[in-house]
Short mmCIF file of C-alpha atoms and ligand atoms in Angstrom, two decimals:
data_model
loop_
_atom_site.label_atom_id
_atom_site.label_comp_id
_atom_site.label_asym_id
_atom_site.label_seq_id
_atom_site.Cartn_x
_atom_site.Cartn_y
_atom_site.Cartn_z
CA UNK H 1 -79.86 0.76 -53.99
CA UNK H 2 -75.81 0.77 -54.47
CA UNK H 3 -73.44 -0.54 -52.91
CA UNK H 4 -69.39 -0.54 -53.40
CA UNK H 5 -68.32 -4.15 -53.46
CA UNK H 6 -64.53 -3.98 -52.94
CA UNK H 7 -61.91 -3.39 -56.00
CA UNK H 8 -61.16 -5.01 -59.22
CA UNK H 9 -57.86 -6.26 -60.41
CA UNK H 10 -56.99 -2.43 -61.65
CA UNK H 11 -57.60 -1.49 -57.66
CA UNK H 12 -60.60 0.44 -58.62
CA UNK H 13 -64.17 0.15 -56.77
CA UNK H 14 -66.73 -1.92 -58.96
CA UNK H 15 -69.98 -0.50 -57.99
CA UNK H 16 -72.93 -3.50 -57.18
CA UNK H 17 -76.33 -3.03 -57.55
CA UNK H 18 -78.63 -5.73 -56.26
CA UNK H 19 -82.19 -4.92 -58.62
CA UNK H 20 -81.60 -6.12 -61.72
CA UNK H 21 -84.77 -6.19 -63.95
CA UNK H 22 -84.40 -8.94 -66.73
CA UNK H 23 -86.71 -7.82 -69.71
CA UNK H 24 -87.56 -10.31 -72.31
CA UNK H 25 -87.93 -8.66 -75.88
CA UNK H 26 -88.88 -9.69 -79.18
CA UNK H 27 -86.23 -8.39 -81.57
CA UNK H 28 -88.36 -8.27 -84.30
CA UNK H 29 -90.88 -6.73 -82.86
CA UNK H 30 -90.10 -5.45 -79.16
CA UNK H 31 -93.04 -4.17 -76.97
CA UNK H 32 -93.07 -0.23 -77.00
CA UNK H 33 -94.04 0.10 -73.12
CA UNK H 34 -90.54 -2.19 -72.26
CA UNK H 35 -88.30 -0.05 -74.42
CA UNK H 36 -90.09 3.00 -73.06
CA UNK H 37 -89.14 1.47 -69.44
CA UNK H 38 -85.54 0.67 -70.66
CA UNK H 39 -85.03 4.38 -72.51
CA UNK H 40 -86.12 6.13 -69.12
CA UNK H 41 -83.45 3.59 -66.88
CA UNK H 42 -80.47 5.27 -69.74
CA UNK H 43 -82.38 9.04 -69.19
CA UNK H 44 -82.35 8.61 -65.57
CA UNK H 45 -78.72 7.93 -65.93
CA UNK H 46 -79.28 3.94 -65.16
CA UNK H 47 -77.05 0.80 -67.04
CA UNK H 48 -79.00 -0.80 -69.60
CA UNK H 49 -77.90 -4.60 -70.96
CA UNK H 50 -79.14 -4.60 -74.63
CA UNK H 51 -78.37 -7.24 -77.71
CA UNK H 52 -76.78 -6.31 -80.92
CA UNK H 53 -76.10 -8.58 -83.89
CA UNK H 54 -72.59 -8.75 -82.70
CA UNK H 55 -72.39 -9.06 -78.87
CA UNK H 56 -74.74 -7.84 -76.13
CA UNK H 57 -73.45 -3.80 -74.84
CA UNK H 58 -73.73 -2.87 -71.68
CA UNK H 59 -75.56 1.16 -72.33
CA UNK H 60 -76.07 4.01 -70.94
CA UNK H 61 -76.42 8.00 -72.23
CA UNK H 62 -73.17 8.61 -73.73
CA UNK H 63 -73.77 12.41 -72.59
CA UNK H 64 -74.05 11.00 -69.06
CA UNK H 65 -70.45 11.45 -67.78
CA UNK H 66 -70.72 9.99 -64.15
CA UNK H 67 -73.24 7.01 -66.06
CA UNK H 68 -70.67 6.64 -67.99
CA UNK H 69 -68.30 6.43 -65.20
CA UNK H 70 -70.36 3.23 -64.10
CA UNK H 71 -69.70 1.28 -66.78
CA UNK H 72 -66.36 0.75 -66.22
CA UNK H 73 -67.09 0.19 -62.28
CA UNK H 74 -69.60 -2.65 -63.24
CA UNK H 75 -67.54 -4.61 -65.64
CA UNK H 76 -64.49 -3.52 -64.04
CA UNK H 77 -63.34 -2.17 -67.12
CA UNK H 78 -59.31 -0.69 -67.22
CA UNK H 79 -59.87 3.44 -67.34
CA UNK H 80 -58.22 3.89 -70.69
CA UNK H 81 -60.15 1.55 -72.86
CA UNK H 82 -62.71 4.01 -74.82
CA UNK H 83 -66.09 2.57 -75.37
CA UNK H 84 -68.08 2.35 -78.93
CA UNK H 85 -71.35 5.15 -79.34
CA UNK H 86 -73.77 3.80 -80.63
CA UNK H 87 -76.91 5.52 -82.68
CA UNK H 88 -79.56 4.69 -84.12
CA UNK H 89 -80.11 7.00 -87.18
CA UNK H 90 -77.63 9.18 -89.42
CA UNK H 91 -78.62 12.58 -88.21
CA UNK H 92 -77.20 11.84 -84.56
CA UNK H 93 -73.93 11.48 -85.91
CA UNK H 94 -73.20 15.30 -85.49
CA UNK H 95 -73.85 15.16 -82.02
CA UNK H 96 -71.03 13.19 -81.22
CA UNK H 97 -68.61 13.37 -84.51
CA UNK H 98 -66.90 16.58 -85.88
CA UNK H 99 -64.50 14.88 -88.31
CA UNK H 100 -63.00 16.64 -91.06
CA UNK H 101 -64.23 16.71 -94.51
CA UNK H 102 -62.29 13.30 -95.66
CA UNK H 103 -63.48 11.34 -92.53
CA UNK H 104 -67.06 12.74 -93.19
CA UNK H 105 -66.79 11.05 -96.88
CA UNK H 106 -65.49 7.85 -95.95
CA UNK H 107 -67.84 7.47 -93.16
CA UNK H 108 -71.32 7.93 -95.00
CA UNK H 109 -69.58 5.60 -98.00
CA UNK H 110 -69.26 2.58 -96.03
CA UNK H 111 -72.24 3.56 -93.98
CA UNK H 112 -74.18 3.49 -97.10
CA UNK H 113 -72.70 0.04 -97.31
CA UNK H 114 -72.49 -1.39 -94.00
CA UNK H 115 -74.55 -0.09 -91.57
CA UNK H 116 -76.67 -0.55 -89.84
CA UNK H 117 -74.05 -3.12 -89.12
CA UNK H 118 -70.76 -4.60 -87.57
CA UNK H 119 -68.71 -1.79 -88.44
CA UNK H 120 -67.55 1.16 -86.04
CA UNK H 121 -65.45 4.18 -86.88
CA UNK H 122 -63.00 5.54 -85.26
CA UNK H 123 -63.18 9.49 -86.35
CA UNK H 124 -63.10 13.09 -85.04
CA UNK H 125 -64.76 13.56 -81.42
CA UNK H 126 -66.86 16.24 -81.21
CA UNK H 127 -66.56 18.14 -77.66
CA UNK H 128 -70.14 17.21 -76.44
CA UNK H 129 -69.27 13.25 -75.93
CA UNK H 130 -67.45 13.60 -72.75
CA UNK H 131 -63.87 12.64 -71.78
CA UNK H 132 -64.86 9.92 -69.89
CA UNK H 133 -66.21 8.19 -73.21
CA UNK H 134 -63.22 8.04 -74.84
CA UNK H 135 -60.59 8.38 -72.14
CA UNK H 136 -59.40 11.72 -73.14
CA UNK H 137 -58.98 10.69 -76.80
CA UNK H 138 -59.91 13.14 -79.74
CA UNK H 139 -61.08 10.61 -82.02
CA UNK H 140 -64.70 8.02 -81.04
CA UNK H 141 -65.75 5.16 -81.87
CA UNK H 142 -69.30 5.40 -83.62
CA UNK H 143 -72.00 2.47 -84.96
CA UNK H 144 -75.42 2.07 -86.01
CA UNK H 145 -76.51 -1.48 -84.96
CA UNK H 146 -78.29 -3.81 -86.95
CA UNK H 147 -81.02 -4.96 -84.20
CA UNK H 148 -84.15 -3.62 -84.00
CA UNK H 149 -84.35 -3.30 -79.98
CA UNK H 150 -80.75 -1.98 -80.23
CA UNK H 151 -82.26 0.93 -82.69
CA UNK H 152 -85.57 1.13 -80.72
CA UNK H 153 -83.79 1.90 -77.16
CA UNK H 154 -81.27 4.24 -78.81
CA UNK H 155 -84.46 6.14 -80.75
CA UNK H 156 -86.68 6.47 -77.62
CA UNK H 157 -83.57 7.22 -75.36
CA UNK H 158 -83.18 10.50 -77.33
CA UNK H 159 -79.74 10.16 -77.01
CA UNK H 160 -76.64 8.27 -78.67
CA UNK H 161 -75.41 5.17 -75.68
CA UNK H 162 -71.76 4.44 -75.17
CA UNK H 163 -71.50 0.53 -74.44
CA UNK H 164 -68.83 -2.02 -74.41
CA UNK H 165 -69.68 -5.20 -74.58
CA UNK H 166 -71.88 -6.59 -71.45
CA UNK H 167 -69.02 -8.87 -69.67
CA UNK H 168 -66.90 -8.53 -66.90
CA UNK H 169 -63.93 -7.40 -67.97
CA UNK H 170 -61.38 -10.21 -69.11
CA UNK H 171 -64.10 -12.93 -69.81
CA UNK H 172 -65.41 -13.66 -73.10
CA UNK H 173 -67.76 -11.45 -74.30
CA UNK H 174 -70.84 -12.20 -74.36
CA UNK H 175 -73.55 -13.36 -77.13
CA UNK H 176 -76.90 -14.40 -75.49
CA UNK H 177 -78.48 -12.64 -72.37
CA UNK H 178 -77.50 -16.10 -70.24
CA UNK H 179 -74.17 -14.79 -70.32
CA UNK H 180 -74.74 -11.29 -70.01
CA UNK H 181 -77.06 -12.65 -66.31
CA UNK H 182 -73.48 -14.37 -65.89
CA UNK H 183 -71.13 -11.60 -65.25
CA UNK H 184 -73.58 -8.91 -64.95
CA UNK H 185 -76.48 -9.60 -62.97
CA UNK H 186 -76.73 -7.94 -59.74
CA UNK H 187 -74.16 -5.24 -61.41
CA UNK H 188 -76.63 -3.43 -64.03
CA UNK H 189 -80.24 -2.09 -63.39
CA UNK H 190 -81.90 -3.67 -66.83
CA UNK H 191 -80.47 -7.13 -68.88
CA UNK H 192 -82.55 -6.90 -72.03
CA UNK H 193 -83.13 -10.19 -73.03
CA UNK H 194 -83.11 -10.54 -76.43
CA UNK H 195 -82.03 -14.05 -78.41
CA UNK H 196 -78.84 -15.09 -79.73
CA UNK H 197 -76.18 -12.26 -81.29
CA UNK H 198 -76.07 -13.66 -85.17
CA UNK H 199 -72.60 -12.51 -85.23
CA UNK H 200 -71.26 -13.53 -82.00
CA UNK H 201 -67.81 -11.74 -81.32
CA UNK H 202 -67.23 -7.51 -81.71
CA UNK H 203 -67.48 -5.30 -84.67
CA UNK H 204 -65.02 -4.32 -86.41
CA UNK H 205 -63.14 -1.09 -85.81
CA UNK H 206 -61.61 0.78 -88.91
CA UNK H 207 -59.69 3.87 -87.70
CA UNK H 208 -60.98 6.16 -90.65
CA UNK H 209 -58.48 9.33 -89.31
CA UNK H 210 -55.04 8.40 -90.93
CA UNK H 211 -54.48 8.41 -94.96
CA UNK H 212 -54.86 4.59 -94.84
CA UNK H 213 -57.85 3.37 -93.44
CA UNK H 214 -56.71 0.79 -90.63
CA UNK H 215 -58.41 -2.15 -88.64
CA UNK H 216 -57.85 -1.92 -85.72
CA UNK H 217 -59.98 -4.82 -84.47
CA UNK H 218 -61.23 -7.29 -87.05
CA UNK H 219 -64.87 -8.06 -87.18
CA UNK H 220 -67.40 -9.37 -89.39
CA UNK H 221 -66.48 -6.37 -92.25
CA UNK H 222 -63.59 -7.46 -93.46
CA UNK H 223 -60.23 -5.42 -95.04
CA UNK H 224 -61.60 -6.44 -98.19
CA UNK H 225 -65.04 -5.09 -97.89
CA UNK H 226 -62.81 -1.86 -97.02
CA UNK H 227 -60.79 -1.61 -99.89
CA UNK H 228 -63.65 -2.38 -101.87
CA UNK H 229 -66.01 0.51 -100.86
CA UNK H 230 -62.92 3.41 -100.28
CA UNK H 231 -60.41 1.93 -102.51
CA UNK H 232 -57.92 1.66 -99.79
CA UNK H 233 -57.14 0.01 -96.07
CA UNK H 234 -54.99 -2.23 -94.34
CA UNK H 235 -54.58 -4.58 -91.72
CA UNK H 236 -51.72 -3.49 -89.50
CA UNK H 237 -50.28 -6.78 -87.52
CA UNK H 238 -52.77 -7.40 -84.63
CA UNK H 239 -50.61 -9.89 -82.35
CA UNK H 240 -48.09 -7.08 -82.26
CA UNK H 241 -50.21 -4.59 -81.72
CA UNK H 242 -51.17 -6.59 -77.98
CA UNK H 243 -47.30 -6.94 -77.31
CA UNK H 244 -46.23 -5.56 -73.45
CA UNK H 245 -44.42 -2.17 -73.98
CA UNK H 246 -46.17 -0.50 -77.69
CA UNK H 247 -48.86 2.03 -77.32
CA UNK H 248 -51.18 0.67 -79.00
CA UNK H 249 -53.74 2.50 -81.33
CA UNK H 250 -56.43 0.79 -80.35
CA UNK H 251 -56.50 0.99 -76.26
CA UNK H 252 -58.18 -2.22 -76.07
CA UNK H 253 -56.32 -4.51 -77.73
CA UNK H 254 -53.60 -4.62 -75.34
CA UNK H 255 -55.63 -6.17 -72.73
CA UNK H 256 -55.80 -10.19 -72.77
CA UNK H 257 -59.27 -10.30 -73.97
CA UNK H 258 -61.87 -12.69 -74.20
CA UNK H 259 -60.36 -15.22 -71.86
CA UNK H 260 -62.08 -18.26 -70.33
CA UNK H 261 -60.84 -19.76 -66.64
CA UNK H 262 -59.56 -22.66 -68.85
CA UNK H 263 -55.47 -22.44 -70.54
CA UNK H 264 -55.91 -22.01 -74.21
CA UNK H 265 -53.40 -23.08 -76.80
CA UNK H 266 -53.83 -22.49 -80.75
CA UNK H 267 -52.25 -25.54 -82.81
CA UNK H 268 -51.70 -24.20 -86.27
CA UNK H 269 -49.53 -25.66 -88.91
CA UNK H 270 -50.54 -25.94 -92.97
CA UNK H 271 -52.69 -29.05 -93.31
CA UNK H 272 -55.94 -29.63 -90.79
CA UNK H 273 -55.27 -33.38 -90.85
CA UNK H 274 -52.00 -32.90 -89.34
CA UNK H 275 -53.15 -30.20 -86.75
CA UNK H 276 -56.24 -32.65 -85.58
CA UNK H 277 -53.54 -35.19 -85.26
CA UNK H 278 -51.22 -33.41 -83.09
CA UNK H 279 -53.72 -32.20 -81.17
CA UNK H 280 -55.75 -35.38 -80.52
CA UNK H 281 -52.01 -36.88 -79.33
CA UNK H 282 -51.36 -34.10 -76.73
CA UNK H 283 -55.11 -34.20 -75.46
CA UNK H 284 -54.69 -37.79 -74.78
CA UNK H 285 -51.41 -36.77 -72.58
CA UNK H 286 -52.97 -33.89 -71.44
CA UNK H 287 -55.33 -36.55 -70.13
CA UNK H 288 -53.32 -38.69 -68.47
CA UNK H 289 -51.66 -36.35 -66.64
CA UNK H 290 -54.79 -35.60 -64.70
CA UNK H 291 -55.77 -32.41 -66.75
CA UNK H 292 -59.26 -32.18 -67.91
CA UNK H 293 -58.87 -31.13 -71.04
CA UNK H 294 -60.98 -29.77 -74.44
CA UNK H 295 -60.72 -29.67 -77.89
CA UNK H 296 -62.18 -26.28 -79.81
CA UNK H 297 -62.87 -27.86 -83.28
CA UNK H 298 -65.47 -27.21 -85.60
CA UNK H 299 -68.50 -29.33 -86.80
CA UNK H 300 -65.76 -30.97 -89.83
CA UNK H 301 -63.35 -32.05 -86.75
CA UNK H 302 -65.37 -33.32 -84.72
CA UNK H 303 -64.84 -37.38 -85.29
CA UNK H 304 -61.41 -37.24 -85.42
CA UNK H 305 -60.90 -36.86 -81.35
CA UNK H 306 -64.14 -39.62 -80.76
CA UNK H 307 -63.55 -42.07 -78.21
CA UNK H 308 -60.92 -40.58 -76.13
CA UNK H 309 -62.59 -38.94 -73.19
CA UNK H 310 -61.75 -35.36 -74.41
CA UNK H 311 -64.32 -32.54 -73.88
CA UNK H 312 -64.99 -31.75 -77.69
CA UNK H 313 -66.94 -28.83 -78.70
CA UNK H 314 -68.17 -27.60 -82.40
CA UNK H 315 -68.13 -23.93 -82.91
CA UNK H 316 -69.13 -24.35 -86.91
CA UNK H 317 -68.50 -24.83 -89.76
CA UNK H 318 -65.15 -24.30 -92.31
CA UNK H 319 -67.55 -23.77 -95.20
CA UNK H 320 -68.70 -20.74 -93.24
CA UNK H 321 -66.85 -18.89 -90.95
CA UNK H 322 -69.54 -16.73 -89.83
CA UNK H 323 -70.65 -20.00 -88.08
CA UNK H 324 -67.54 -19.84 -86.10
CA UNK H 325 -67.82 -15.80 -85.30
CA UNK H 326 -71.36 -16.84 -84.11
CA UNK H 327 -70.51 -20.38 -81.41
CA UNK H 328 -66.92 -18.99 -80.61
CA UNK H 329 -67.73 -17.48 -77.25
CA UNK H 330 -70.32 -19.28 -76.32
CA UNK H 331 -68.10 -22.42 -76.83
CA UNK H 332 -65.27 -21.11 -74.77
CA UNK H 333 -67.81 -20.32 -71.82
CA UNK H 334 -69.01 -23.97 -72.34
CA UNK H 335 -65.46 -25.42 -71.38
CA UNK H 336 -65.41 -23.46 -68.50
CA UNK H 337 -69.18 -24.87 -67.10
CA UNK H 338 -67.55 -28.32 -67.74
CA UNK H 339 -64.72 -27.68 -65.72
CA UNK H 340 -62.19 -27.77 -68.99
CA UNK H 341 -58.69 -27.20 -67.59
CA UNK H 342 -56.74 -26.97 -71.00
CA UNK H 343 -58.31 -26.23 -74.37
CA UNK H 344 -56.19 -27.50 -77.44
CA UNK H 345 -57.86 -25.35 -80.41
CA UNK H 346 -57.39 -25.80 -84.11
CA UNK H 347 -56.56 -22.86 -85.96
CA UNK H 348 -58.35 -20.64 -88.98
CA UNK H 349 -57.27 -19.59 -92.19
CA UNK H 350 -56.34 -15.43 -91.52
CA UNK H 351 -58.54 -14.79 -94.41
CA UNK H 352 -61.24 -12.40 -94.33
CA UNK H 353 -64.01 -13.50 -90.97
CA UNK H 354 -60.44 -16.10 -90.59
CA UNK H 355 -58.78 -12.70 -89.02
CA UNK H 356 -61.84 -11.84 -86.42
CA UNK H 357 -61.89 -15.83 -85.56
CA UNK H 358 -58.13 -15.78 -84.92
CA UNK H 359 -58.01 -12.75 -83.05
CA UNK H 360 -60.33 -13.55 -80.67
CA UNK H 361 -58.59 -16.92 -80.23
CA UNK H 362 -54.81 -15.65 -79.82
CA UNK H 363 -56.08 -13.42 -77.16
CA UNK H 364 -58.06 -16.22 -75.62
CA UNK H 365 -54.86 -18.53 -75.56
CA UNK H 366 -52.70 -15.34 -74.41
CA UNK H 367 -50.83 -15.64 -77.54
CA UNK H 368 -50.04 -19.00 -77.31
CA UNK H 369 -49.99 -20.71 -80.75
CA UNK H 370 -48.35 -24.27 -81.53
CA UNK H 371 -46.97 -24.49 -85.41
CA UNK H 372 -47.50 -28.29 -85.84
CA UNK H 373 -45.37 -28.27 -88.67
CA UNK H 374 -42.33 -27.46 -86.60
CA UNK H 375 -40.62 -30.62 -85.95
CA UNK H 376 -39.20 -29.98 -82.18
CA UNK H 377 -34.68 -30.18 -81.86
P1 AMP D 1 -65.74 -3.08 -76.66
O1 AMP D 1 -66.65 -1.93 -76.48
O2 AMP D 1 -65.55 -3.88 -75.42
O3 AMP D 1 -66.14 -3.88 -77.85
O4 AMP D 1 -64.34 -2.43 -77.02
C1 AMP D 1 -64.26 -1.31 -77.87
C2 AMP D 1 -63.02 -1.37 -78.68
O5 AMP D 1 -62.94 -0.24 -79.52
C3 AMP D 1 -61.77 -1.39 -77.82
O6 AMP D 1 -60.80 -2.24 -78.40
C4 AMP D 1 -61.35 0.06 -77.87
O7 AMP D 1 -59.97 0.22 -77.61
C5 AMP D 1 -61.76 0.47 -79.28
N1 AMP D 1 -62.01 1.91 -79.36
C6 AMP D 1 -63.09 2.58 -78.92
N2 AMP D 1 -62.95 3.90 -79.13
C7 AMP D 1 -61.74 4.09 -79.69
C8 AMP D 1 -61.00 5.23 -80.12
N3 AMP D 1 -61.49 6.45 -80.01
N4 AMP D 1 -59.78 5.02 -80.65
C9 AMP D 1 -59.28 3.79 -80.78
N5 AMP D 1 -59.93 2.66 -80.39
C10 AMP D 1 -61.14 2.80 -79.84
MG1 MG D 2 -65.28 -5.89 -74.82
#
């Protein structure tokens, strides 16, 4: 029951299919007959919509090149962006890694540590995970999520699932199954749903291959929690690394990400008070030049743009930034189902979470950040 439904922005065919099953689950305990349904949808070579503590993936058998293939036609995902494989236990990792003996070591230390968890590594492919996984790359990306359904499909599947997050490409990804019915619905042939994603934006991915250990995305484990466990690791300059022209390491992160319909624009500058102000004085302008416009702030920011007929919306809290990982998307989709034109959104400290927060948000605004402290010529 397939049809081809015309071509996405990349001019390739995005592949519709109209009998999407929507499978409620409990995560903590999810029904064995459902995941036994789900598991023979990714055998049979079907798309599966599943939650993880970070976002919801969109699965299916990572040995299944042409499934594989339909992935990238459903969310209209760009050919060269390599998707994550994900397992469920430690003794599928040879299936699909063949690092040598270095990567091998630094993978089961921060496994020990970290998963299951927000953490993938980028290592040695082995030859069985096809091409079309990892777009001709010789390294994969490999995590062990920390959700039980997750686990359970993966287990009773028999065999490791490739998945990128579960949203059309170019929109924020997403973090409950409303948004994954959204984008995907009609595209998919299961949407597990499964509650809230308690971390809310991607894992982290830590290129394990080089002598330094290097983020390339930053997630919930942070370069600290690196250094800590292997003694070493770095951060290498994100907003350059999505510049036009550089090959990236990291395929994805030269795509504008994340994106809502509404213009984003970061307002950053050394003292909150000062960035609230700023950006409560262009949302009034914004305003009365006819532009509906938001305000991204978090639960601490909240009064200080009362009273003024801007679209304000919490995504946390400062004291926790995890908070912030966890409303972020949601809270840009929310602008965009009120109609938000412009969003004016304070910035985060690029400390530890601070760097996944930001990173999400720079791509959001296209790179567009506003130093308040810069007084204008
Ligand atoms: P998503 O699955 O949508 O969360 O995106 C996966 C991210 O991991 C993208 O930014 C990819 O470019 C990155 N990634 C996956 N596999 C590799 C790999 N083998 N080498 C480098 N980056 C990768
Ligand atoms: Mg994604």
């Amino acid at each position: 029951m397939t049809r081809i439904d015309g071509k996405n922005g990349a001019g390739e065919e995005t592949l519709i299919k109209k009998d999407t099953v929507i499978i409620k689950l409990d995560r903590d305990d999810p029904d064995p007959e459902k995941i036994a349904y789900c598991a023979e949808v990714i055998k049979r070579g079907g798309l599966v919509c599943f939650p993880t503590e970070t976002v919801y993936g969109l699965g299916a058998s990572a040995f299944d090149p042409e499934a594989v293939k339909n992935i990238f036609k459903a969310k209209g995902r760009p050919s060269d962006n390599p998707l994550i494989v994900h397992i469920d236990d430690l003794d599928k990792l040879s299936l699909v890694m063949s690092g040598d003996g270095r990567q091998a070591e630094r993978l089961e230390l921060l496994a020990e540590r970290y998963w299951p968890g927000p953490l993938t590594m980028i290592a040695g492919r082995d030859p069985a995970v096809p091409d079309a996984v990892s777009c001709g790359l010789p390294t994969v990306g490999i995590r062990m999520p920390d959700n039980l359904i997750a686990r359970e499909l993966i287990r009773v599947s028999g065999v490791p699932i490739a998945a990128p997050s579960a949203n059309l490409s170019g929109k924020p990804s997403p973090s409950t199954a409303g948004h994954v019915i959204q984008d995907l619905f009609g595209r998919v042939d299961v949407i597990i749903d499964g509650g809230d994603c308690s971390v809310g934006v991607e894992s982290t991915v830590l290129d394990i291959t080089g002598d330094v250990p290097a983020i390339l995305r930053p997630g919930a484990v942070t370069l600290e929690n690196v250094i800590e466990v292997l003694g070493k690791g770095e951060l290498p300059d994100w907003k350059k690394a999505s510049k036009e022209g550089e090959k990236p390491r990291s395929p994805g992160m030269k795509y504008t990400h994340y994106s809502p319909d509404a213009e984003v624009r970061i307002y950053d500058g050394g003292d909150i008070g000062d960035v609230r102000k700023k950006i409560a004085e262009e949302g009034v302008k914004a305003l009365k030049a006819g532009v509906k416009t938001g305000v991204l702030t978090t639960k601490e920011g909240t009064h200080a743009y009362e009273g003024r007929g801007l679209t304000v919306i919490s995504c946390g809290t400062r004291e926790d930034l995890l908070t912030v990982t966890h409303g972020l998307y949601g809270a840009l989709r929310d602008f965009d189902a009120e109609g938000v034109e412009l969003v004016l959104a304070e910035a985060f400290p690029q400390t530890g979470v601070g760097n996944a927060v930001m990173n999400r948000l720079y791509r959001a605004a296209g790179g567009c950040v506003i130093d308040v402290d810069k007084r204008e010529a």
